[in-house]
Amino acid sequence: MKRILIIGSTGQIGSELSWKLRSIYGESNVICGYFAPPFPEGFFEAGQTVKIDATDINQVADAVKKYQIDTIYNLAAILSATAEKNPQLGWDVGIGSLMNCLDVAREYHCAVFTPSSIGAFGSNTPHKNTPQDTIQRPNTVYGITKVAGELISDYYYERWGVDTRSVRYPGLISNLTLPGGGTTDYAVEIFYKAVKNEKFVCPLRAGTFMDMMYMPDALDAAIQIMEADPAKLKHRNSFNITAMSFDPERLYAEIKRHIPGFVMEYDIDPLKQAIADSWPDNMDDSCARIEWGWNPKYNLEAMTKDMIAILKKKMAVGNECYF
Ligand SMILES: NC(=O)c1ccc[n+]([C@@H]2O[C@H](COP(=O)([O-])OP(=O)(O)OC[C@H]3O[C@@H](n4cnc5c(N)ncnc54)[C@H](O)[C@@H]3O)[C@@H](O)[C@H]2O)c1
């Protein structure tokens, strides 16, 4: 039975991954590390929690020892657009937390999952059907932490046998916790505006294609890769995975099929546009499919239908709608 520590468990991914891991491995076997508010509703009542600043190795080591952890899900990060405004913080959290997790994992024999991102690619990476193994020269601090993270994770595996595994997440679309300042956030925000019948102002140009994924598939990926047969893994850090690729116009058109009166206008954010332009249009995820059976369930049509239904239900019961 796994004993799991989630670091950064209150963010967009962690707030949903914690429920899913508890449902699979048992409530008492999943410890949720938190750092700062906001906290998801019911967070402290749902199971065991521990305050951890992952940039402090002693706090990571104390939690691993105290709860006899064998698997760390390290989700602490400062996302792309926010990190560009504070590069030092982006580096300190992204790399500092990872190095601490790796060193503690080496000492206490833990497996480590740390997400990478489409941000690990740069403008001279092939943008169409981006290969698994290709040029990685990102020009954002976020992307640089992701490439460095992939390399150092492979190093800890090859040199010391630390069981490190990772996926390159595309933009993630979800309806529980808001995204934390990434370049693909528009693809979440647009749904909140649409269900409230408000105009959405899109910060990215029409024609800006990026890979995306609905949260249920992202959670499955994190669990499947950590359960994968190690003998079948030719890669570790990190696997391309995707579920769909669209630009703002395609997403707008799909939402309008459900909410015909919805209006979208453009007001381009130069920082976000520059980052988005440097990322792949669509990735080749065949290595993940072959090596550990990656097979997402939601395409654009299925994700849009589900997002709108869930957000409408939330609004109907008077829950807060954020945008
Ligand atoms: N959300 C996406 O679209 C997306 C896409 C690609 C990759 N990723 C990656 O997935 C991981 C999780 O992303 P997310 O979207 O949940 O991010 P998020 O910004 O929503 O959450 C990050 C979490 O890290 C915590 N944190 C910040 N500093 C910390 C510290 N010093 N110690 C401990 N915790 C700290 C925050 O409190 C928060 O809970 C990150 O590595 C991110 O780069 C996310």
CSV table of C-alpha atoms and ligand atoms in Angstrom, one decimal:
chain,number,residue,atom,x,y,z
A,1,MET,CA,0.0,0.0,0.0
A,2,LYS,CA,1.3,3.4,-0.9
A,3,ARG,CA,1.9,6.2,1.7
A,4,ILE,CA,1.6,9.4,-0.3
A,5,LEU,CA,2.6,13.0,0.4
A,6,ILE,CA,1.2,15.7,-1.9
A,7,ILE,CA,3.2,18.9,-1.8
A,8,GLY,CA,1.2,21.9,-3.1
A,9,SER,CA,-2.1,20.0,-2.6
A,10,THR,CA,-4.3,23.1,-2.6
A,11,GLY,CA,-3.6,24.3,-6.2
A,12,GLN,CA,-5.5,23.6,-9.4
A,13,ILE,CA,-4.3,20.0,-9.7
A,14,GLY,CA,-3.6,19.2,-6.1
A,15,SER,CA,-7.1,20.1,-4.9
A,16,GLU,CA,-8.6,17.4,-7.2
A,17,LEU,CA,-5.7,14.9,-7.1
A,18,SER,CA,-6.0,14.7,-3.3
A,19,TRP,CA,-9.6,13.4,-3.5
A,20,LYS,CA,-8.7,11.0,-6.3
A,21,LEU,CA,-5.7,9.5,-4.5
A,22,ARG,CA,-7.7,9.2,-1.2
A,23,SER,CA,-10.4,7.3,-3.1
A,24,ILE,CA,-7.9,4.9,-4.5
A,25,TYR,CA,-5.3,4.4,-1.7
A,26,GLY,CA,-7.5,5.2,1.4
A,27,GLU,CA,-7.9,8.4,3.3
A,28,SER,CA,-5.3,7.6,5.9
A,29,ASN,CA,-2.6,7.0,3.3
A,30,VAL,CA,-2.7,10.4,1.6
A,31,ILE,CA,-1.2,13.4,3.5
A,32,CYS,CA,-2.0,16.8,1.9
A,33,GLY,CA,0.8,19.4,2.2
A,34,TYR,CA,-0.4,23.0,2.2
A,35,PHE,CA,1.6,26.2,2.0
A,36,ALA,CA,-0.7,29.2,1.8
A,37,PRO,CA,-4.3,30.2,1.3
A,38,PRO,CA,-6.7,29.9,-0.5
A,39,PHE,CA,-7.7,26.5,0.8
A,40,PRO,CA,-10.3,24.4,-1.0
A,41,GLU,CA,-13.6,24.1,0.7
A,42,GLY,CA,-13.5,21.3,3.3
A,43,PHE,CA,-9.7,20.9,2.9
A,44,PHE,CA,-8.9,20.5,6.6
A,45,GLU,CA,-11.8,18.2,7.3
A,46,ALA,CA,-11.2,15.8,4.4
A,47,GLY,CA,-8.1,14.0,5.8
A,48,GLN,CA,-4.6,14.5,7.2
A,49,THR,CA,-2.9,17.7,6.3
A,50,VAL,CA,0.6,19.1,7.1
A,51,LYS,CA,2.0,22.6,6.5
A,52,ILE,CA,5.1,22.4,4.3
A,53,ASP,CA,7.3,25.1,2.7
A,54,ALA,CA,9.0,22.8,0.2
A,55,THR,CA,11.9,25.2,-0.2
A,56,ASP,CA,12.9,24.1,3.3
A,57,ILE,CA,14.4,20.6,3.1
A,58,ASN,CA,13.8,20.0,6.8
A,59,GLN,CA,10.0,20.5,6.4
A,60,VAL,CA,9.9,18.0,3.6
A,61,ALA,CA,12.1,15.4,5.4
A,62,ASP,CA,10.1,15.8,8.7
A,63,ALA,CA,6.8,15.1,6.9
A,64,VAL,CA,8.3,12.1,5.0
A,65,LYS,CA,9.6,10.6,8.3
A,66,LYS,CA,6.6,11.4,10.4
A,67,TYR,CA,4.1,9.9,8.0
A,68,GLN,CA,6.3,7.1,6.6
A,69,ILE,CA,5.9,8.3,3.1
A,70,ASP,CA,7.0,6.2,0.1
A,71,THR,CA,5.6,8.4,-2.8
A,72,ILE,CA,5.8,12.2,-3.2
A,73,TYR,CA,3.6,14.1,-5.6
A,74,ASN,CA,5.5,17.4,-5.9
A,75,LEU,CA,3.1,20.0,-7.3
A,76,ALA,CA,4.8,23.1,-5.8
A,77,ALA,CA,5.4,25.7,-8.5
A,78,ILE,CA,4.9,29.3,-9.6
A,79,LEU,CA,3.2,29.1,-13.0
A,80,SER,CA,4.4,30.6,-16.2
A,81,ALA,CA,2.8,34.1,-16.4
A,82,THR,CA,3.3,34.7,-12.6
A,83,ALA,CA,6.9,33.5,-12.7
A,84,GLU,CA,7.8,35.9,-15.5
A,85,LYS,CA,6.9,38.7,-13.1
A,86,ASN,CA,9.1,37.3,-10.4
A,87,PRO,CA,11.7,35.0,-12.0
A,88,GLN,CA,13.7,34.5,-8.7
A,89,LEU,CA,10.6,33.2,-7.0
A,90,GLY,CA,9.8,31.0,-10.0
A,91,TRP,CA,13.3,29.5,-9.8
A,92,ASP,CA,13.4,29.1,-6.0
A,93,VAL,CA,10.0,27.3,-5.8
A,94,GLY,CA,10.3,25.3,-9.0
A,95,ILE,CA,13.9,24.1,-8.5
A,96,GLY,CA,14.3,24.5,-4.8
A,97,SER,CA,11.3,22.3,-4.0
A,98,LEU,CA,12.2,19.7,-6.5
A,99,MET,CA,15.8,19.4,-5.3
A,100,ASN,CA,14.5,19.0,-1.7
A,101,CYS,CA,12.1,16.3,-2.8
A,102,LEU,CA,14.8,14.4,-4.7
A,103,ASP,CA,17.3,14.5,-1.8
A,104,VAL,CA,14.7,13.4,0.7
A,105,ALA,CA,13.4,10.7,-1.7
A,106,ARG,CA,17.0,9.5,-2.1
A,107,GLU,CA,17.5,9.2,1.7
A,108,TYR,CA,14.0,7.7,2.5
A,109,HIS,CA,13.5,5.6,-0.7
A,110,CYS,CA,10.5,7.4,-2.1
A,111,ALA,CA,9.2,7.6,-5.6
A,112,VAL,CA,8.7,11.2,-6.9
A,113,PHE,CA,6.2,12.6,-9.4
A,114,THR,CA,6.8,16.2,-10.5
A,115,PRO,CA,4.8,17.6,-13.5
A,116,SER,CA,6.7,19.2,-16.4
A,117,SER,CA,4.8,21.2,-18.9
A,118,ILE,CA,4.5,22.3,-22.6
A,119,GLY,CA,6.4,25.2,-21.2
A,120,ALA,CA,9.5,23.0,-21.4
A,121,PHE,CA,9.6,23.7,-25.1
A,122,GLY,CA,10.7,26.9,-26.8
A,123,SER,CA,10.3,28.8,-30.1
A,124,ASN,CA,12.8,26.7,-32.0
A,125,THR,CA,11.1,23.4,-31.0
A,126,PRO,CA,9.1,22.0,-33.9
A,127,HIS,CA,5.6,23.3,-33.2
A,128,LYS,CA,3.5,20.8,-35.1
A,129,ASN,CA,3.4,17.2,-33.8
A,130,THR,CA,6.2,18.1,-31.3
A,131,PRO,CA,8.3,15.0,-30.8
A,132,GLN,CA,8.9,13.3,-27.4
A,133,ASP,CA,12.7,14.0,-27.7
A,134,THR,CA,13.4,17.3,-29.4
A,135,ILE,CA,15.0,20.7,-29.0
A,136,GLN,CA,14.2,22.3,-25.5
A,137,ARG,CA,15.3,25.9,-25.3
A,138,PRO,CA,12.5,27.7,-23.6
A,139,ASN,CA,12.9,31.5,-22.9
A,140,THR,CA,10.7,31.7,-19.8
A,141,VAL,CA,12.0,31.1,-16.3
A,142,TYR,CA,9.1,28.6,-15.9
A,143,GLY,CA,10.2,26.7,-18.9
A,144,ILE,CA,13.8,26.8,-17.8
A,145,THR,CA,12.8,25.3,-14.4
A,146,LYS,CA,10.9,22.6,-16.2
A,147,VAL,CA,13.8,21.5,-18.5
A,148,ALA,CA,16.2,21.6,-15.5
A,149,GLY,CA,13.7,19.6,-13.5
A,150,GLU,CA,13.4,17.0,-16.2
A,151,LEU,CA,17.1,16.6,-16.4
A,152,ILE,CA,17.9,16.5,-12.7
A,153,SER,CA,15.1,14.0,-12.2
A,154,ASP,CA,16.5,11.7,-14.8
A,155,TYR,CA,19.9,12.2,-13.2
A,156,TYR,CA,18.7,11.1,-9.7
A,157,TYR,CA,17.1,8.0,-11.3
A,158,GLU,CA,20.2,7.1,-13.3
A,159,ARG,CA,22.8,7.9,-10.6
A,160,TRP,CA,21.0,6.9,-7.4
A,161,GLY,CA,18.0,4.9,-8.5
A,162,VAL,CA,15.4,7.4,-7.3
A,163,ASP,CA,12.1,6.4,-8.9
A,164,THR,CA,11.3,9.7,-10.6
A,165,ARG,CA,8.5,9.9,-13.2
A,166,SER,CA,6.8,12.9,-14.9
A,167,VAL,CA,4.5,14.1,-17.6
A,168,ARG,CA,4.5,17.3,-19.7
A,169,TYR,CA,1.0,18.6,-18.9
A,170,PRO,CA,-0.6,20.8,-21.5
A,171,GLY,CA,-3.1,23.6,-20.3
A,172,LEU,CA,-5.5,22.0,-17.8
A,173,ILE,CA,-9.2,22.8,-17.8
A,174,SER,CA,-11.1,22.3,-14.5
A,175,ASN,CA,-14.0,23.5,-12.5
A,176,LEU,CA,-13.0,23.1,-8.8
A,177,THR,CA,-10.0,25.3,-8.2
A,178,LEU,CA,-8.9,28.2,-10.4
A,179,PRO,CA,-5.6,28.1,-12.3
A,180,GLY,CA,-2.7,29.7,-10.6
A,181,GLY,CA,-1.4,32.2,-13.2
A,182,GLY,CA,-0.6,30.2,-16.3
A,183,THR,CA,-0.7,31.1,-20.0
A,184,THR,CA,-3.5,28.7,-20.8
A,185,ASP,CA,-5.8,30.1,-18.0
A,186,TYR,CA,-8.1,31.7,-20.6
A,187,ALA,CA,-9.4,28.3,-21.5
A,188,VAL,CA,-10.8,28.0,-18.0
A,189,GLU,CA,-11.9,31.6,-17.5
A,190,ILE,CA,-13.9,31.6,-20.7
A,191,PHE,CA,-16.3,28.9,-19.3
A,192,TYR,CA,-17.1,31.0,-16.1
A,193,LYS,CA,-18.0,34.0,-18.3
A,194,ALA,CA,-20.0,31.9,-20.7
A,195,VAL,CA,-22.2,30.3,-18.0
A,196,LYS,CA,-22.8,33.8,-16.4
A,197,ASN,CA,-23.8,35.1,-19.8
A,198,GLU,CA,-21.0,37.7,-19.6
A,199,LYS,CA,-18.6,38.9,-22.3
A,200,PHE,CA,-15.2,37.2,-22.3
A,201,VAL,CA,-12.1,39.2,-23.2
A,202,CYS,CA,-9.5,36.8,-24.6
A,203,PRO,CA,-5.9,37.7,-23.9
A,204,LEU,CA,-4.6,35.5,-26.8
A,205,ARG,CA,-4.9,36.0,-30.6
A,206,ALA,CA,-7.1,33.8,-32.8
A,207,GLY,CA,-5.0,31.1,-34.3
A,208,THR,CA,-2.9,30.5,-31.1
A,209,PHE,CA,-3.1,26.8,-30.9
A,210,MET,CA,-2.0,24.9,-27.8
A,211,ASP,CA,-2.4,21.5,-26.3
A,212,MET,CA,-5.1,21.2,-23.6
A,213,MET,CA,-6.6,18.5,-21.3
A,214,TYR,CA,-9.6,18.1,-19.0
A,215,MET,CA,-8.7,17.6,-15.4
A,216,PRO,CA,-10.1,14.0,-15.1
A,217,ASP,CA,-7.6,12.9,-17.7
A,218,ALA,CA,-4.8,14.8,-16.0
A,219,LEU,CA,-5.5,13.0,-12.7
A,220,ASP,CA,-5.5,9.6,-14.5
A,221,ALA,CA,-2.2,10.4,-16.1
A,222,ALA,CA,-0.5,11.2,-12.7
A,223,ILE,CA,-1.8,8.0,-11.2
A,224,GLN,CA,-1.2,5.8,-14.2
A,225,ILE,CA,2.4,6.8,-14.7
A,226,MET,CA,3.2,6.2,-11.0
A,227,GLU,CA,1.6,2.7,-11.3
A,228,ALA,CA,3.3,1.9,-14.6
A,229,ASP,CA,5.5,-1.2,-14.9
A,230,PRO,CA,9.0,0.3,-14.7
A,231,ALA,CA,10.4,-2.3,-17.1
A,232,LYS,CA,8.3,-0.8,-19.9
A,233,LEU,CA,9.5,2.8,-19.3
A,234,LYS,CA,12.1,3.9,-21.9
A,235,HIS,CA,11.5,7.5,-20.9
A,236,ARG,CA,10.9,8.9,-17.4
A,237,ASN,CA,11.2,12.7,-17.2
A,238,SER,CA,9.1,13.6,-18.9
A,239,PHE,CA,6.4,12.2,-21.2
A,240,ASN,CA,4.5,14.3,-23.8
A,241,ILE,CA,0.8,13.9,-23.1
A,242,THR,CA,-2.2,15.7,-24.7
A,243,ALA,CA,-5.9,15.3,-25.2
A,244,MET,CA,-6.9,18.1,-27.6
A,245,SER,CA,-5.4,21.1,-29.4
A,246,PHE,CA,-7.5,24.3,-30.1
A,247,ASP,CA,-7.2,28.0,-30.5
A,248,PRO,CA,-9.5,30.6,-28.9
A,249,GLU,CA,-11.8,30.7,-32.0
A,250,ARG,CA,-12.3,27.0,-32.0
A,251,LEU,CA,-13.1,26.9,-28.2
A,252,TYR,CA,-15.5,30.0,-28.6
A,253,ALA,CA,-17.3,28.2,-31.4
A,254,GLU,CA,-17.7,25.0,-29.4
A,255,ILE,CA,-19.1,27.0,-26.3
A,256,LYS,CA,-21.5,28.9,-28.6
A,257,ARG,CA,-23.1,25.6,-29.7
A,258,HIS,CA,-24.3,25.3,-26.0
A,259,ILE,CA,-24.7,29.1,-25.2
A,260,PRO,CA,-25.5,30.8,-28.6
A,261,GLY,CA,-25.6,34.3,-27.2
A,262,PHE,CA,-22.1,34.1,-25.7
A,263,VAL,CA,-19.8,36.9,-26.9
A,264,MET,CA,-16.0,36.9,-27.0
A,265,GLU,CA,-13.7,39.8,-27.8
A,266,TYR,CA,-9.9,40.1,-28.0
A,267,ASP,CA,-7.5,42.3,-26.0
A,268,ILE,CA,-4.1,40.7,-26.4
A,269,ASP,CA,-1.8,40.4,-23.4
A,270,PRO,CA,1.7,40.7,-24.9
A,271,LEU,CA,3.4,38.7,-22.2
A,272,LYS,CA,1.0,35.8,-22.4
A,273,GLN,CA,0.9,35.9,-26.2
A,274,ALA,CA,4.7,35.8,-26.4
A,275,ILE,CA,4.8,32.7,-24.1
A,276,ALA,CA,2.0,31.0,-26.0
A,277,ASP,CA,3.7,31.6,-29.3
A,278,SER,CA,6.8,29.8,-28.1
A,279,TRP,CA,4.9,26.7,-27.1
A,280,PRO,CA,3.8,23.7,-29.3
A,281,ASP,CA,0.6,23.8,-31.3
A,282,ASN,CA,0.2,20.1,-30.7
A,283,MET,CA,2.4,17.4,-29.2
A,284,ASP,CA,3.1,13.8,-30.3
A,285,ASP,CA,2.3,11.7,-27.2
A,286,SER,CA,2.8,8.3,-28.8
A,287,CYS,CA,5.6,7.3,-26.3
A,288,ALA,CA,3.2,7.7,-23.4
A,289,ARG,CA,0.6,5.7,-25.2
A,290,ILE,CA,3.1,2.9,-26.0
A,291,GLU,CA,5.1,2.8,-22.7
A,292,TRP,CA,2.3,3.1,-20.1
A,293,GLY,CA,-1.0,3.1,-21.9
A,294,TRP,CA,-1.9,6.8,-22.0
A,295,ASN,CA,-5.4,7.1,-23.5
A,296,PRO,CA,-7.4,10.3,-22.6
A,297,LYS,CA,-11.2,10.1,-22.4
A,298,TYR,CA,-12.2,13.8,-23.1
A,299,ASN,CA,-11.9,15.6,-26.4
A,300,LEU,CA,-13.0,19.2,-26.9
A,301,GLU,CA,-16.6,18.4,-27.5
A,302,ALA,CA,-16.9,16.1,-24.4
A,303,MET,CA,-15.0,18.5,-22.2
A,304,THR,CA,-17.0,21.5,-23.2
A,305,LYS,CA,-20.3,19.7,-22.5
A,306,ASP,CA,-19.2,18.6,-19.1
A,307,MET,CA,-17.7,21.9,-18.0
A,308,ILE,CA,-20.8,23.8,-18.9
A,309,ALA,CA,-23.1,21.3,-17.2
A,310,ILE,CA,-21.1,21.4,-14.0
A,311,LEU,CA,-20.6,25.1,-13.8
A,312,LYS,CA,-24.4,25.6,-14.5
A,313,LYS,CA,-25.2,23.3,-11.7
A,314,LYS,CA,-22.8,25.1,-9.3
A,315,MET,CA,-24.4,28.4,-10.2
A,316,ALA,CA,-27.9,27.0,-9.8
A,317,VAL,CA,-27.2,26.1,-6.1
A,318,GLY,CA,-25.8,29.6,-5.6
A,319,ASN,CA,-22.1,28.7,-5.3
A,320,GLU,CA,-19.6,31.4,-5.9
A,321,CYS,CA,-18.6,32.0,-9.5
A,322,TYR,CA,-15.2,33.6,-9.6
A,323,PHE,CA,-14.8,35.7,-12.7
B,1,LIG,N1,-2.4,23.8,-14.3
B,1,LIG,C1,-1.8,23.7,-15.5
B,1,LIG,O1,-2.4,24.0,-16.5
B,1,LIG,C2,-0.5,23.0,-15.6
B,1,LIG,C3,0.1,22.7,-16.8
B,1,LIG,C4,1.3,22.2,-16.9
B,1,LIG,C5,2.0,21.9,-15.8
B,1,LIG,N2,1.5,22.2,-14.6
B,1,LIG,C6,2.3,21.8,-13.4
B,1,LIG,O2,1.6,21.1,-12.4
B,1,LIG,C7,2.1,21.4,-11.1
B,1,LIG,C8,0.9,21.9,-10.3
B,1,LIG,O3,0.3,23.0,-11.0
B,1,LIG,P1,-1.1,23.7,-10.5
B,1,LIG,O4,-1.8,24.2,-11.7
B,1,LIG,O5,-1.8,22.9,-9.5
B,1,LIG,O6,-0.4,25.0,-9.8
B,1,LIG,P2,-1.1,26.0,-8.7
B,1,LIG,O7,-0.4,27.3,-8.9
B,1,LIG,O8,-2.6,25.9,-8.8
B,1,LIG,O9,-0.7,25.3,-7.3
B,1,LIG,C9,0.7,25.3,-6.9
B,1,LIG,C10,0.7,24.9,-5.5
B,1,LIG,O10,2.0,25.1,-5.0
B,1,LIG,C11,1.9,25.7,-3.7
B,1,LIG,N3,3.2,26.3,-3.3
B,1,LIG,C12,3.7,27.5,-3.8
B,1,LIG,N4,4.9,27.7,-3.1
B,1,LIG,C13,5.1,26.6,-2.3
B,1,LIG,C14,6.2,26.3,-1.4
B,1,LIG,N5,7.3,27.1,-1.2
B,1,LIG,N6,6.1,25.1,-0.7
B,1,LIG,C15,5.0,24.3,-0.9
B,1,LIG,N7,4.0,24.6,-1.7
B,1,LIG,C16,4.1,25.7,-2.4
B,1,LIG,C17,0.8,26.6,-3.7
B,1,LIG,O11,0.3,26.9,-2.4
B,1,LIG,C18,-0.2,25.8,-4.5
B,1,LIG,O12,-1.0,24.9,-3.7
B,1,LIG,C19,3.2,22.5,-11.3
B,1,LIG,O13,4.4,21.9,-11.4
B,1,LIG,C20,2.8,23.1,-12.7
B,1,LIG,O14,4.0,23.6,-13.3
B,1,LIG,C21,0.3,22.7,-14.4
